[in-house]
């Protein structure tokens, strides 16, 4: 007992010192801001994904030192250091920071920095005497003055203090015009590791609330970033999207911070978008199949009239209407005003979808689609009944519906568009009301 060697990776991230070295060398550094102080799983996840540091937000959240401590422990478990942004307005900065540093934070970020004195105050809070005023005691960062495996033969406390001062991180946030104007003074503070230019509060201070990509805001941010980089310090900026990252890295910023909430929302929104698009596509496929069925029910007189229109437009008699032929028909104006309008709509649809030509069958379906608002109930009902019959297992096959649909291939295409094959369609359980809404599509929605 007592002789168990320490497990690899159990040292505090401070003993590694990678974060401060990257900041001092102005290397690309990616952090993630989180205000989700009641959840630690996402913190470990970001650590496993390779983010350079966690920005635990105690300003724009209700987090206190006890809740932030849990985030720090989760981050340390995955080898990711934590920097804590403290709340704005604390007069006793060293005393306030001490709670987070004792909990294991590798550094502190001060918001709303507007003077050299502000920066020096937070440097004093993070560094030990004689550089600063941080209180010394056995705490998490120094393994409570114990060595590896709990022994007392580790580095001396003096050595640990020297290591801590050398590797702890101090950052400030400039987020007002006053702060930007005071940058030359702020950058004179000895001990700063990076200056983060916060576009959201800056935009608010400029009267452009939340317009973080507004040209005027971007110009101020870029100017501040150049000044920070010229002094040899790391410049930080928000990266809500990969494009933000590319833009601001290209402008000299090297400390880029994503936001956990935005990463969650973007992922969730992307998933929902894909789901909605998929379902809408499936519904549109079924609608097109239903319209083909309705088109097959046209009377000889109705079909003949449409066939005559098709033939008049099909100048080269190849059985397909081209965009050029539609343009000629529209320009010549030999049709009724209503039909002219429909031909214009058809031409525009073809242009948008990238189709070059339209055959007779598709022309017929589009003609029925144009007439959807005036379709009689019995035609929709008949189309529904046909689909239901075709979908019944062990019942009617494709060849049995030739009379209703014309050619066997047309029926197969209709069933394929409905999401199935060989008489099996994806809308097996759809009610008539749902089917009718699908056929009527947007026109029914507009009526509501």
Coordinates of C-alpha atoms in Angstrom, one line a residue, residues 46-251:
X46 CA -14.2 18.9 -26.6
X47 CA -11.1 17.7 -24.8
X48 CA -11.2 14.4 -26.7
X49 CA -11.7 16.3 -30.0
X50 CA -8.4 18.1 -29.4
X51 CA -9.5 21.7 -28.5
X52 CA -6.5 23.6 -27.0
X53 CA -8.4 25.0 -24.0
X54 CA -11.8 25.5 -22.4
X55 CA -13.0 29.0 -21.8
X56 CA -15.3 28.6 -18.8
X57 CA -17.6 31.5 -18.8
X58 CA -18.5 32.9 -15.4
X59 CA -19.5 36.3 -16.9
X60 CA -22.3 35.4 -19.3
X61 CA -23.7 32.6 -17.2
X62 CA -24.9 32.0 -13.7
X63 CA -21.8 29.8 -13.0
X64 CA -19.9 30.2 -9.7
X65 CA -16.6 28.7 -8.5
X66 CA -18.3 25.5 -7.4
X67 CA -19.9 24.8 -10.7
X68 CA -16.9 25.9 -12.7
X69 CA -14.8 23.5 -10.6
X70 CA -16.7 20.6 -12.1
X71 CA -15.9 21.9 -15.6
X72 CA -12.2 22.2 -14.7
X73 CA -12.1 18.6 -13.4
X74 CA -13.8 17.3 -16.6
X75 CA -11.4 19.2 -18.8
X76 CA -8.3 18.1 -16.8
X77 CA -9.5 14.5 -17.1
X78 CA -9.0 14.8 -20.8
X79 CA -5.8 16.9 -20.7
X80 CA -7.4 20.2 -21.6
X81 CA -6.5 23.3 -19.6
X82 CA -9.2 25.7 -18.5
X83 CA -9.2 29.5 -18.5
X84 CA -12.0 31.2 -16.6
X85 CA -13.6 34.4 -17.7
X86 CA -14.5 36.1 -14.4
X87 CA -17.5 38.4 -14.1
X88 CA -17.2 42.1 -14.8
X89 CA -17.1 44.7 -12.1
X90 CA -15.4 42.8 -9.2
X91 CA -13.3 45.3 -7.2
X92 CA -11.4 42.7 -5.4
X93 CA -10.1 40.9 -8.5
X94 CA -7.4 38.8 -6.7
X95 CA -9.8 37.5 -4.1
X96 CA -12.4 36.6 -6.8
X97 CA -9.8 34.9 -9.1
X98 CA -8.4 32.9 -6.2
X99 CA -11.5 30.7 -6.0
X100 CA -11.2 29.7 -9.7
X101 CA -7.4 29.2 -9.5
X102 CA -7.7 27.1 -6.4
X103 CA -10.3 25.0 -8.3
X104 CA -7.6 24.2 -10.9
X105 CA -8.0 26.9 -13.6
X106 CA -4.7 27.4 -15.5
X107 CA -5.5 31.0 -16.0
X108 CA -8.0 33.9 -15.9
X109 CA -9.6 36.1 -18.6
X110 CA -10.7 39.6 -17.6
X111 CA -13.6 41.0 -19.5
X112 CA -14.2 44.7 -20.3
X113 CA -10.5 45.7 -20.1
X114 CA -10.2 49.4 -20.7
X115 CA -6.9 50.3 -19.1
X116 CA -3.4 49.2 -18.2
X117 CA -4.5 49.2 -14.6
X118 CA -7.3 46.7 -15.4
X119 CA -4.8 44.3 -17.0
X120 CA -2.2 44.6 -14.2
X121 CA -4.9 43.9 -11.7
X122 CA -5.7 40.5 -13.2
X123 CA -1.9 39.7 -13.7
X124 CA -1.4 40.3 -10.0
X125 CA -4.3 37.9 -9.2
X126 CA -2.8 35.1 -11.3
X127 CA 0.9 35.4 -10.4
X128 CA 2.6 34.8 -7.0
X129 CA 4.7 37.4 -5.2
X130 CA 6.9 39.3 -6.0
X131 CA 5.2 39.5 -9.4
X132 CA 1.7 39.4 -8.1
X133 CA -0.4 39.0 -5.0
X134 CA -1.8 35.5 -5.4
X135 CA -2.1 33.6 -2.2
X136 CA -0.1 30.4 -1.7
X137 CA -1.5 27.2 -0.3
X138 CA -1.7 23.4 -1.1
X139 CA -4.3 23.3 -3.9
X140 CA -5.2 21.3 -7.0
X141 CA -2.7 22.9 -9.3
X142 CA 0.2 21.8 -7.0
X143 CA -1.3 18.4 -6.1
X144 CA -1.8 19.7 -2.6
X145 CA 1.9 19.7 -2.2
X146 CA 2.1 16.0 -2.8
X147 CA 4.4 14.2 -5.2
X148 CA 3.5 11.4 -7.7
X149 CA 1.3 8.7 -6.3
X150 CA 0.7 10.7 -3.1
X151 CA 4.2 10.7 -1.9
X152 CA 6.0 13.8 -0.4
X153 CA 9.1 13.4 -2.6
X154 CA 7.8 15.6 -5.5
X155 CA 9.1 19.0 -6.5
X156 CA 9.4 21.6 -3.7
X157 CA 6.7 24.2 -3.3
X158 CA 9.1 26.9 -4.4
X159 CA 9.7 24.9 -7.6
X160 CA 6.0 24.5 -8.2
X161 CA 5.4 28.3 -7.7
X162 CA 8.1 29.1 -10.2
X163 CA 6.5 26.6 -12.6
X164 CA 3.1 28.0 -12.1
X165 CA 4.2 31.6 -12.7
X166 CA 5.9 30.5 -15.8
X167 CA 2.9 28.5 -17.2
X168 CA -0.2 30.2 -15.9
X169 CA -2.1 32.2 -18.5
X170 CA -3.5 35.8 -18.3
X171 CA -5.9 37.1 -21.0
X172 CA -8.0 40.2 -21.2
X173 CA -11.0 41.0 -23.4
X174 CA -11.2 44.4 -25.2
X175 CA -14.9 44.9 -26.1
X176 CA -15.5 48.6 -26.2
X177 CA -14.3 51.6 -28.2
X178 CA -12.8 52.9 -25.0
X179 CA -10.8 49.7 -24.6
X180 CA -9.7 49.8 -28.3
X181 CA -8.5 53.4 -27.8
X182 CA -6.5 52.3 -24.7
X183 CA -4.9 49.3 -26.4
X184 CA -1.4 50.9 -26.5
X185 CA -1.6 51.4 -22.8
X186 CA -3.0 47.9 -22.1
X187 CA -0.3 46.2 -24.2
X188 CA 2.3 47.7 -21.9
X189 CA 1.2 45.5 -19.0
X190 CA 3.9 43.0 -18.4
X191 CA 2.6 39.5 -18.1
X192 CA -0.2 39.5 -20.6
X193 CA -0.4 36.4 -22.8
X194 CA -3.2 37.3 -25.2
X195 CA -5.8 40.0 -25.9
X196 CA -9.2 38.9 -27.1
X197 CA -11.2 41.4 -29.2
X198 CA -14.9 40.6 -28.5
X199 CA -17.1 41.7 -31.5
X200 CA -20.5 41.3 -29.8
X201 CA -20.1 43.9 -27.0
X202 CA -18.0 46.0 -29.3
X203 CA -20.8 46.1 -31.9
X204 CA -23.2 47.1 -29.1
X205 CA -20.9 49.9 -28.0
X206 CA -20.9 51.1 -31.6
X207 CA -24.7 51.1 -31.8
X208 CA -24.7 48.1 -34.1
X209 CA -26.1 45.6 -31.6
X210 CA -25.2 42.1 -32.6
X211 CA -24.0 43.0 -36.1
X212 CA -20.6 41.4 -35.5
X213 CA -19.8 41.1 -39.2
X214 CA -20.8 44.7 -40.0
X215 CA -18.0 46.4 -42.0
X216 CA -17.5 49.1 -39.4
X217 CA -17.2 46.5 -36.6
X218 CA -14.9 44.4 -38.7
X219 CA -12.6 47.4 -39.4
X220 CA -12.2 48.2 -35.7
X221 CA -11.6 44.5 -34.8
X222 CA -9.0 44.2 -37.6
X223 CA -7.2 47.4 -36.6
X224 CA -7.1 46.2 -32.9
X225 CA -5.8 42.8 -34.0
X226 CA -2.9 44.3 -36.0
X227 CA -1.9 46.5 -33.1
X228 CA -1.9 43.4 -30.7
X229 CA 0.1 41.3 -33.2
X230 CA 2.6 44.2 -33.8
X231 CA 3.4 44.1 -30.1
X232 CA 4.2 40.3 -30.3
X233 CA 1.1 39.2 -28.4
X234 CA -1.5 36.6 -29.4
X235 CA -4.7 38.2 -30.7
X236 CA -8.0 36.4 -30.1
X237 CA -11.2 36.5 -32.0
X238 CA -14.6 34.7 -32.1
X239 CA -15.1 32.0 -34.6
X240 CA -18.8 31.0 -34.8
X241 CA -18.3 29.3 -38.2
X242 CA -15.5 27.8 -40.1
X243 CA -15.6 30.8 -42.4
X244 CA -15.1 33.1 -39.4
X245 CA -12.0 31.1 -38.6
X246 CA -10.6 31.4 -42.1
X247 CA -11.3 35.1 -42.3
X248 CA -9.8 36.1 -39.0
X249 CA -6.8 33.8 -39.2
X250 CA -6.1 35.4 -42.5
X251 CA -6.1 38.8 -40.8

